[in-house]
XYZ file of C-alpha atoms in Angstrom:
627
model
C 87.801 198.061 -27.819
C 87.470 199.823 -31.201
C 89.012 198.233 -34.252
C 89.954 200.239 -37.320
C 89.135 198.436 -40.524
C 90.871 199.172 -43.783
C 88.506 199.043 -46.756
C 91.502 198.779 -49.126
C 92.637 195.510 -47.557
C 93.148 192.927 -50.240
C 91.468 189.584 -49.852
C 94.771 187.743 -50.346
C 96.359 189.423 -47.297
C 96.361 187.228 -44.233
C 96.547 188.801 -40.807
C 98.082 187.432 -37.635
C 96.413 188.641 -34.428
C 98.515 188.648 -31.270
C 96.754 187.929 -27.995
C 98.569 188.238 -24.659
C 97.301 187.798 -21.114
C 98.799 188.138 -17.656
C 97.006 187.409 -14.393
C 98.352 190.378 -12.414
C 99.247 193.945 -13.293
C 102.695 193.392 -11.746
C 103.524 190.987 -14.580
C 102.868 193.753 -17.111
C 105.159 196.319 -15.483
C 108.537 197.478 -16.679
C 111.307 194.837 -16.765
C 108.733 192.072 -16.335
C 108.908 189.090 -18.624
C 105.194 188.145 -18.791
C 104.216 190.183 -21.857
C 107.749 190.316 -23.324
C 107.935 186.536 -23.563
C 104.582 186.409 -25.351
C 105.689 189.144 -27.785
C 108.767 187.088 -28.644
C 106.516 184.187 -29.610
C 104.516 186.443 -31.958
C 107.682 187.696 -33.688
C 108.839 184.113 -34.155
C 105.532 183.324 -35.880
C 105.956 186.237 -38.321
C 109.482 185.067 -39.154
C 108.233 181.521 -39.713
C 105.181 182.583 -41.798
C 106.136 185.651 -43.895
C 102.851 185.415 -45.804
C 101.069 186.671 -42.670
C 101.027 190.330 -41.774
C 100.759 191.572 -38.175
C 97.443 193.260 -37.407
C 98.140 196.877 -36.494
C 96.543 196.584 -33.065
C 97.709 194.509 -30.099
C 95.205 192.732 -27.887
C 96.156 192.386 -24.217
C 94.187 191.395 -21.124
C 96.097 192.756 -18.133
C 95.280 191.485 -14.666
C 92.782 188.921 -15.994
C 92.682 185.328 -14.835
C 92.131 182.593 -17.396
C 90.229 180.668 -14.737
C 87.379 183.150 -15.218
C 84.907 183.031 -18.091
C 86.444 184.338 -21.315
C 83.518 186.740 -21.743
C 84.959 188.755 -18.856
C 88.137 189.405 -20.861
C 87.555 192.381 -23.141
C 90.525 191.885 -25.477
C 89.765 188.216 -26.246
C 86.060 188.882 -26.824
C 87.001 191.830 -29.084
C 89.128 189.496 -31.261
C 86.334 186.936 -31.596
C 83.626 189.513 -32.318
C 85.804 191.257 -34.919
C 86.499 187.935 -36.610
C 82.789 187.134 -36.621
C 82.172 190.504 -38.316
C 84.839 189.777 -40.952
C 87.120 192.646 -39.935
C 90.290 190.528 -40.266
C 89.595 189.342 -43.796
C 90.149 185.746 -44.899
C 91.996 183.078 -42.900
C 93.183 185.182 -39.941
C 95.343 183.425 -37.370
C 95.161 183.905 -33.606
C 98.683 183.684 -32.148
C 99.178 182.751 -28.475
C 102.267 181.696 -26.576
C 100.573 178.932 -24.556
C 97.125 177.384 -24.339
C 96.942 178.586 -20.731
C 96.949 182.189 -22.104
C 93.662 181.314 -23.775
C 91.850 179.592 -20.904
C 92.283 177.598 -17.700
C 88.615 176.743 -17.411
C 87.298 173.151 -17.209
C 87.124 171.218 -20.463
C 83.427 171.818 -21.058
C 83.773 175.603 -20.956
C 87.120 175.487 -22.793
C 85.528 173.535 -25.671
C 82.821 176.202 -26.023
C 85.549 178.828 -26.441
C 87.463 176.712 -28.959
C 84.324 176.121 -31.038
C 83.507 179.819 -31.097
C 87.039 180.686 -32.224
C 86.871 178.209 -35.108
C 83.294 179.267 -35.993
C 84.535 182.855 -36.289
C 86.953 181.716 -39.021
C 90.129 181.950 -36.911
C 92.955 179.443 -36.919
C 95.240 179.070 -33.904
C 99.017 179.082 -33.539
C 100.543 178.073 -30.188
C 104.224 179.019 -29.813
C 105.040 176.332 -27.255
C 103.832 173.586 -29.648
C 106.174 174.442 -32.491
C 105.416 175.596 -36.010
C 101.924 174.287 -36.861
C 98.814 176.368 -37.453
C 95.707 174.529 -36.197
C 92.365 174.771 -37.970
C 89.001 173.191 -37.445
C 89.662 170.798 -40.347
C 92.610 169.116 -38.613
C 91.575 165.647 -37.485
C 93.526 165.634 -34.207
C 93.057 169.255 -33.193
C 90.234 168.609 -30.715
C 92.029 165.677 -29.114
C 95.212 167.717 -28.754
C 93.451 170.728 -27.252
C 91.494 168.494 -24.883
C 94.804 167.343 -23.389
C 96.175 170.886 -23.280
C 93.011 172.248 -21.669
C 93.147 169.538 -19.020
C 96.810 170.296 -18.297
C 96.166 174.055 -17.995
C 93.197 173.531 -15.701
C 95.084 171.027 -13.522
C 98.036 173.393 -13.257
C 95.719 176.171 -12.118
C 94.104 173.961 -9.482
C 97.502 172.806 -8.243
C 98.674 176.385 -7.984
C 95.510 177.292 -6.099
C 96.104 174.460 -3.638
C 99.702 175.594 -3.107
C 98.554 179.145 -2.427
C 95.860 177.933 -0.033
C 98.458 175.824 1.749
C 100.779 178.814 2.058
C 98.006 180.952 3.509
C 96.986 178.203 5.922
C 100.578 177.912 7.122
C 100.768 181.687 7.510
C 97.577 181.767 9.569
C 98.933 179.068 11.877
C 102.053 181.178 12.387
C 99.822 184.149 13.215
C 98.155 182.122 15.921
C 101.592 181.430 17.429
C 102.491 185.124 17.433
C 104.814 185.127 14.392
C 103.877 188.183 12.266
C 107.066 188.405 10.186
C 105.604 186.476 7.235
C 102.837 188.966 6.464
C 103.423 192.453 7.847
C 105.898 195.050 6.587
C 106.647 198.625 7.572
C 104.898 201.360 5.615
C 107.127 203.212 3.190
C 104.834 206.235 3.422
C 101.955 207.077 5.820
C 99.173 206.400 3.299
C 100.486 203.060 2.019
C 97.927 200.255 2.227
C 99.064 197.325 4.336
C 97.531 194.261 5.941
C 97.011 196.145 9.198
C 94.792 199.155 10.040
C 95.842 202.725 9.257
C 95.948 203.711 12.935
C 98.817 201.276 13.565
C 102.508 201.194 12.598
C 104.595 198.022 12.379
C 108.266 197.737 13.302
C 110.213 195.063 11.407
C 112.978 195.201 14.015
C 110.820 194.484 17.071
C 107.984 192.722 15.144
C 105.448 194.750 17.130
C 102.645 197.241 16.459
C 102.225 200.727 17.909
C 99.524 203.405 17.641
C 100.220 206.378 15.377
C 98.692 209.867 15.377
C 95.622 208.651 13.460
C 94.569 206.391 16.337
C 93.141 209.407 18.163
C 90.593 210.288 15.487
C 89.856 206.589 14.818
C 88.878 206.396 18.499
C 86.817 209.571 18.060
C 84.902 207.922 15.202
C 84.015 205.035 17.516
C 82.797 207.399 20.248
C 80.702 209.517 17.882
C 79.108 206.431 16.267
C 77.087 205.820 19.433
C 75.279 209.126 18.857
C 75.257 209.689 15.095
C 75.709 208.068 11.713
C 78.671 208.085 9.325
C 77.521 211.160 7.390
C 77.393 213.387 10.463
C 80.699 211.940 11.737
C 82.361 212.852 8.428
C 81.079 216.435 8.655
C 82.322 216.904 12.203
C 85.754 215.473 11.506
C 86.074 217.653 8.410
C 85.579 220.736 10.590
C 88.510 219.495 12.677
C 90.672 219.234 9.552
C 90.468 215.432 9.290
C 89.982 214.510 5.647
C 90.331 211.623 3.212
C 93.622 209.726 3.286
C 93.807 209.592 -0.505
C 92.404 213.019 -1.431
C 92.980 215.832 1.035
C 90.354 217.986 -0.681
C 87.559 215.583 0.227
C 86.104 214.524 3.595
C 86.260 210.975 4.888
C 83.801 208.898 2.888
C 80.779 207.296 4.517
C 81.933 203.854 3.338
C 85.397 204.373 4.835
C 83.898 205.255 8.236
C 81.497 202.295 8.056
C 84.419 199.946 7.291
C 86.272 201.248 10.350
C 83.300 200.726 12.666
C 82.781 197.089 11.648
C 86.471 196.195 11.509
C 87.353 193.607 14.209
C 90.866 195.079 14.245
C 89.406 197.666 16.650
C 89.525 194.987 19.336
C 92.762 193.358 18.150
C 91.426 190.729 15.734
C 92.900 189.896 12.327
C 90.354 188.631 9.786
C 91.868 186.340 7.081
C 90.135 186.722 3.726
C 89.843 184.569 0.614
C 88.437 184.846 -2.889
C 86.174 182.371 -4.672
C 84.742 182.245 -8.145
C 81.030 182.990 -8.548
C 78.644 181.385 -11.054
C 78.912 184.456 -13.308
C 82.708 184.227 -13.400
C 83.368 187.073 -10.948
C 85.459 186.924 -7.800
C 83.846 186.928 -4.359
C 85.844 188.181 -1.350
C 84.783 186.592 1.932
C 86.060 185.590 5.364
C 88.534 182.708 5.214
C 87.916 181.523 8.767
C 87.258 182.905 12.231
C 89.100 186.106 13.101
C 92.366 185.601 15.021
C 92.452 187.344 18.389
C 95.435 189.190 19.834
C 97.185 190.094 16.569
C 96.758 193.885 16.937
C 96.644 196.111 20.038
C 93.010 196.944 20.892
C 91.778 200.467 20.275
C 88.478 199.949 22.156
C 87.038 197.305 24.480
C 84.974 194.337 23.213
C 81.962 195.740 25.094
C 82.299 199.039 23.231
C 82.641 197.201 19.912
C 79.460 195.184 20.499
C 77.608 198.318 21.552
C 78.701 200.067 18.353
C 77.448 197.169 16.195
C 74.118 197.064 18.041
C 73.709 200.843 17.751
C 74.456 200.813 14.014
C 72.025 197.933 13.455
C 69.308 199.675 15.425
C 69.919 202.934 13.576
C 69.740 201.231 10.167
C 66.385 199.640 11.039
C 64.874 202.724 12.653
C 64.995 205.435 10.038
C 62.407 207.545 11.893
C 64.682 208.232 14.879
C 65.810 211.886 15.152
C 69.169 212.581 13.558
C 71.787 214.940 15.033
C 71.965 218.166 13.041
C 73.974 221.368 13.215
C 70.711 223.068 14.211
C 67.955 221.547 16.296
C 65.120 224.060 16.115
C 62.270 221.563 16.572
C 62.729 219.374 19.637
C 60.049 216.746 18.961
C 60.788 215.823 15.347
C 59.447 212.401 14.251
C 57.311 212.255 17.411
C 54.570 214.752 16.492
C 51.515 213.630 14.533
C 48.370 215.119 12.977
C 45.184 214.362 14.897
C 43.134 214.322 11.689
C 44.976 211.524 9.900
C 47.895 210.275 12.026
C 50.547 211.332 9.515
C 53.773 212.902 10.740
C 53.856 216.643 11.390
C 56.431 218.554 9.338
C 58.388 221.459 10.756
C 59.252 224.674 8.932
C 61.484 227.491 10.196
C 61.012 230.954 8.656
C 63.435 233.827 9.438
C 61.622 236.852 10.901
C 64.170 239.415 12.149
C 63.131 241.858 14.852
C 64.803 244.915 16.316
C 65.054 243.081 19.635
C 66.124 239.785 18.018
C 67.787 239.930 14.555
C 68.031 236.096 14.493
C 64.358 235.501 15.270
C 62.514 232.691 13.459
C 58.857 231.736 13.247
C 58.224 228.003 13.643
C 55.380 226.446 11.694
C 53.873 222.958 12.006
C 51.771 221.366 9.265
C 50.494 217.935 8.285
C 52.914 216.232 5.896
C 49.948 214.868 3.916
C 47.222 217.507 4.069
C 49.485 220.542 3.577
C 50.906 218.941 0.439
C 47.361 218.452 -0.951
C 47.221 214.694 -0.478
C 43.468 214.996 0.081
C 42.856 211.265 -0.152
C 44.828 211.003 3.132
C 44.086 214.258 4.952
C 42.259 217.527 4.244
C 43.954 219.564 6.984
C 45.988 222.291 5.248
C 46.311 224.431 8.341
C 49.778 225.743 9.217
C 50.110 226.194 12.989
C 52.487 228.879 14.272
C 54.388 227.213 17.126
C 56.536 230.191 18.070
C 55.495 233.810 18.049
C 54.723 236.533 20.543
C 52.861 234.923 23.412
C 53.168 231.380 21.979
C 55.919 228.861 22.804
C 54.531 225.466 21.853
C 57.763 223.633 22.725
C 57.696 225.002 26.274
C 54.027 223.995 26.638
C 54.950 220.392 25.816
C 57.868 220.436 28.245
C 55.655 221.710 31.073
C 53.140 218.963 30.306
C 55.969 216.406 30.635
C 56.641 217.680 34.158
C 53.215 216.383 35.226
C 53.487 213.047 33.411
C 53.071 210.029 35.710
C 56.448 208.435 34.992
C 56.278 206.103 37.991
C 53.286 204.327 36.448
C 54.939 204.267 33.033
C 57.998 202.519 34.487
C 56.165 200.395 37.076
C 57.592 197.101 38.332
C 55.019 194.919 36.549
C 55.744 196.534 33.219
C 59.474 196.303 33.878
C 59.329 192.594 34.691
C 57.200 191.930 31.635
C 59.590 193.864 29.388
C 62.634 192.138 30.886
C 61.049 188.711 30.473
C 60.194 189.492 26.868
C 63.719 190.801 26.183
C 65.302 187.691 27.714
C 63.090 185.386 25.662
C 63.941 187.356 22.522
C 67.674 187.062 23.268
C 67.443 183.294 23.729
C 65.393 182.873 20.555
C 67.892 184.875 18.506
C 70.809 183.040 20.112
C 69.367 179.698 18.994
C 68.809 181.095 15.521
C 72.389 182.368 15.359
C 73.766 178.997 16.500
C 71.689 177.239 13.845
C 73.195 179.416 11.095
C 76.630 178.884 12.617
C 76.272 175.114 12.360
C 75.136 175.426 8.742
C 78.135 177.622 7.948
C 80.560 175.162 9.535
C 78.977 172.309 7.581
C 79.450 174.152 4.289
C 83.055 174.941 5.143
C 83.762 171.285 5.925
C 82.167 170.272 2.626
C 84.266 172.818 0.747
C 87.465 171.561 2.410
C 86.613 167.993 1.383
C 85.882 169.058 -2.206
C 89.179 170.906 -2.509
C 91.065 167.699 -1.715
C 89.096 165.636 -4.228
C 90.708 164.903 -7.589
C 87.730 164.809 -9.924
C 85.583 167.631 -8.549
C 84.292 170.189 -11.040
C 84.877 173.925 -10.409
C 81.157 174.516 -10.889
C 80.474 172.508 -7.730
C 83.091 174.471 -5.784
C 81.603 177.708 -7.108
C 78.120 176.648 -6.031
C 79.374 175.764 -2.539
C 81.052 179.188 -2.417
C 77.779 180.934 -3.251
C 75.928 178.914 -0.594
C 78.684 179.718 1.879
C 78.366 183.442 1.136
C 74.615 183.300 1.766
C 75.197 181.381 4.997
C 77.706 183.988 6.145
C 75.232 186.791 5.415
C 72.520 184.975 7.369
C 74.879 184.301 10.279
C 76.094 187.907 10.425
C 72.519 189.243 10.323
C 71.467 186.798 13.062
C 74.539 187.745 15.106
C 73.674 191.449 14.785
C 70.117 190.717 15.874
C 71.332 188.716 18.882
C 73.837 191.395 19.960
C 71.174 194.084 19.639
C 68.694 192.039 21.703
C 71.329 191.264 24.335
C 72.210 194.956 24.647
C 68.525 195.805 25.055
C 68.281 193.170 27.785
C 71.373 194.552 29.536
C 69.990 198.070 29.287
C 66.712 196.947 30.830
C 68.512 195.218 33.694
C 70.438 198.387 34.501
C 67.412 200.699 34.234
C 65.872 202.435 37.191
C 62.123 202.175 37.637
C 59.126 203.384 39.599
C 59.449 206.449 41.836
C 63.215 206.463 41.434
C 63.112 207.029 37.696
C 60.186 209.447 37.966
C 62.272 211.704 40.168
C 65.228 211.541 37.779
C 63.099 212.318 34.723
C 61.297 215.209 36.332
C 64.634 216.638 37.369
C 65.940 216.116 33.822
C 62.985 217.965 32.311
C 63.330 220.800 34.864
C 67.052 221.201 34.196
C 66.488 221.155 30.448
C 63.857 223.915 30.687
C 66.154 226.040 32.829
C 69.539 225.569 31.152
C 69.414 223.168 28.191
C 66.848 224.523 25.752
C 69.364 226.670 23.908
C 72.312 224.257 23.944
C 72.626 222.221 20.709
C 74.065 219.061 22.246
C 71.505 218.993 25.077
C 68.678 219.524 22.584
C 69.913 216.587 20.490
C 70.178 214.339 23.560
C 66.724 215.333 24.847
C 65.118 214.818 21.432
C 66.646 211.339 21.148
C 65.560 210.456 24.702
C 61.958 211.554 24.089
C 61.765 209.467 20.917
C 63.157 206.374 22.658
C 60.542 206.573 25.437
C 57.873 205.798 22.826
C 55.880 208.934 23.659
C 54.192 210.975 20.923
C 52.522 214.372 20.646
C 49.084 214.333 19.047
C 48.166 217.874 17.894
C 45.055 219.515 16.516
C 46.491 222.021 14.055
C 43.275 224.063 13.957
C 43.226 224.840 17.679
C 46.744 224.033 18.878
C 45.393 221.589 21.488
C 47.632 218.582 22.001
C 47.881 215.365 23.976
C 50.878 213.310 25.054
C 50.639 209.553 25.213
C 52.218 206.232 24.364
C 51.999 205.928 20.588
C 51.646 202.900 18.363
C 52.878 203.395 14.810
C 52.425 201.342 11.677
C 54.597 202.202 8.688
C 55.308 205.634 10.126
C 51.634 206.507 10.711
C 50.228 206.986 14.215
C 47.326 204.575 14.677
C 46.776 204.701 18.448
C 47.620 206.952 21.394
C 47.306 205.649 24.966
C 46.755 208.694 27.213
C 45.859 206.905 30.453
C 48.926 208.146 32.298
C 48.345 211.746 31.285
C 44.700 211.553 32.356
C 45.767 210.228 35.755
C 48.312 213.028 36.044
C 45.513 215.536 35.411
C 43.489 214.070 38.322
C 46.581 214.280 40.451
C 47.134 217.960 39.664
C 43.519 218.879 40.473
C 44.202 218.104 44.128
C 40.765 216.534 44.602
C 40.196 213.715 47.097
C 38.224 210.698 45.889
C 36.493 208.255 48.254
C 34.788 204.881 47.878
C 31.232 203.988 49.064
C 32.420 203.735 52.680
C 34.165 207.140 52.617
C 37.715 205.739 52.427
C 40.132 207.825 50.296
C 41.247 206.353 46.977
C 44.816 206.605 45.679
C 45.980 206.664 42.050
C 46.569 202.910 41.972
C 42.812 202.411 42.362
C 42.111 204.448 39.222
C 44.850 202.659 37.296
C 43.393 199.268 38.187
C 39.859 200.443 37.423
C 40.975 201.783 34.057
C 42.734 198.518 33.214
C 39.609 196.535 34.175
C 37.419 198.721 31.990
C 39.804 198.415 29.068
C 39.983 194.639 29.526
C 36.195 194.414 29.424
C 36.023 196.557 26.310
C 38.653 194.420 24.623
C 36.757 191.245 25.510
C 33.513 192.593 24.020
C 35.375 193.706 20.891
C 36.815 190.229 20.372
C 33.391 188.662 20.892
C 31.871 190.947 18.273
C 34.613 190.089 15.769
C 34.106 186.381 16.435
C 30.373 186.696 15.949
C 30.874 188.259 12.541
C 32.612 185.098 11.417
C 29.649 182.869 12.466
C 26.762 181.966 10.154
C 24.037 184.585 9.855
C 21.438 182.483 11.774
C 23.762 182.081 14.777
C 24.472 185.782 14.771
C 20.750 186.671 14.728
C 20.089 184.309 17.694
C 22.908 185.953 19.621
C 21.613 189.457 18.848
C 18.082 188.489 20.011
C 19.431 187.070 23.281
C 21.493 190.178 23.829
C 18.394 192.335 23.278
């Protein structure tokens, strides 16, 4: 707030500074008495002390609680800083209607404010106390203000307890099905109410009903299983669905995210509460467990859990392919440079032809080497993946037709994965329950503190901060558990072995025949390929590539297991292999042999690493024996 100083102000002129504060903006509206009553007190002061002149600027804090730190109130801090700078001249007087306008903080913090006011050279006039101006030199001023500060703080706490009691009573009525105390009909379609925008409330029947917005709210839920909030917003904008507050803008990403995590989708009402933080701000958090059955459900609980798990998985897996309006490269985020393991970047260059005006050339290059990051990779080759006689995407698809899917989804691997998923679910469930117990303990402690008579607000604030952290930990653990449980359920419902091999081969065949040029099918196939864990390892100089099970670390490919593709190559050769007695060997023999060889290699590798940790003499003895 800028203050205009008058250099011609005479030293003998004394100024009276009016300070007013109301807790809510409603109190400052037209025909409201909050500010008017305080202005009356200031006029009474000027009549009583004609030697004071009103400062030409009014100081008002609108919608500011005195229970917060005074530093968060711009008008009050502006008065004190101006007084400290000498802008008000000699002996200025701060005029307030009540001490509670100044502060409702505990006595310790209130005394700091009082000392700063007096140190700035201000005296204080309180309308409700009569006609005396209080200065630092008065012998009883601190004793008097101590009592007034205590009364203001106690009044605030009592009011807070009454409000909490009212809300508790209202929540109990919710649980009994009485919604008349909280919900009102909307006066206009965009009015904010305590129920979701896709519902309307009837005060006559005391019931909710879906409105026309429920259809696109349901569409948001359906699309969220396939794409993020940004892409959802774009698609809805094309359908003419835009922001509720600004029809020129699309739905915001935050608005869509709030919808997707809102328990009102499955009929729950979540009571909220505010607490004071250590810095003096207000923290909005859940008051208690959500109340079921308040609203009609838009989706099923199973769908809601699946949405949360999908959003959590998407937020933690930034490398997964995203749905786009164009999907020119099918294997994005799954193709890597053989030289360095970095991701392959895709570039589409328009190249019109007489036979195809919309023709594009597709180029692949190493994301590191092509951008001259020579300390990582020196490969600056740009491979043309689509031109006359070259269709690299089709070559990969044909290779997938020969992939040994039955071995990839064998029963042993399935059982091992299912066992691991079950153990993970149980571990995360225990972790979630542990955080839940901690959260309940903090809530019980907070309830006990609120009923105590001599508890300091700082302690309540600290409990509130700890409770917020506990809620964040519980919600994160709950998301992890739901995600793990969905993965376990997905595994249980998965096909495996020959059954899934047949389905996948048919899927690849159908995609080659009819799906390659359909945007939605390309997006679905790209996402499926990524989720299988397969990668394409390409030599950009020659165009040779391999498909295998990839292991990534921080987005870089560090290992490719191509056993299954090698076996598929033997299978396609049509050769017959026999053992020493002339008996034919099937593919399972080669798989077992390969696993035995790899196990032996791994054992020798571990022995070598262990030997490096031994003293030099022991290592030399071992090397001699090995020789």
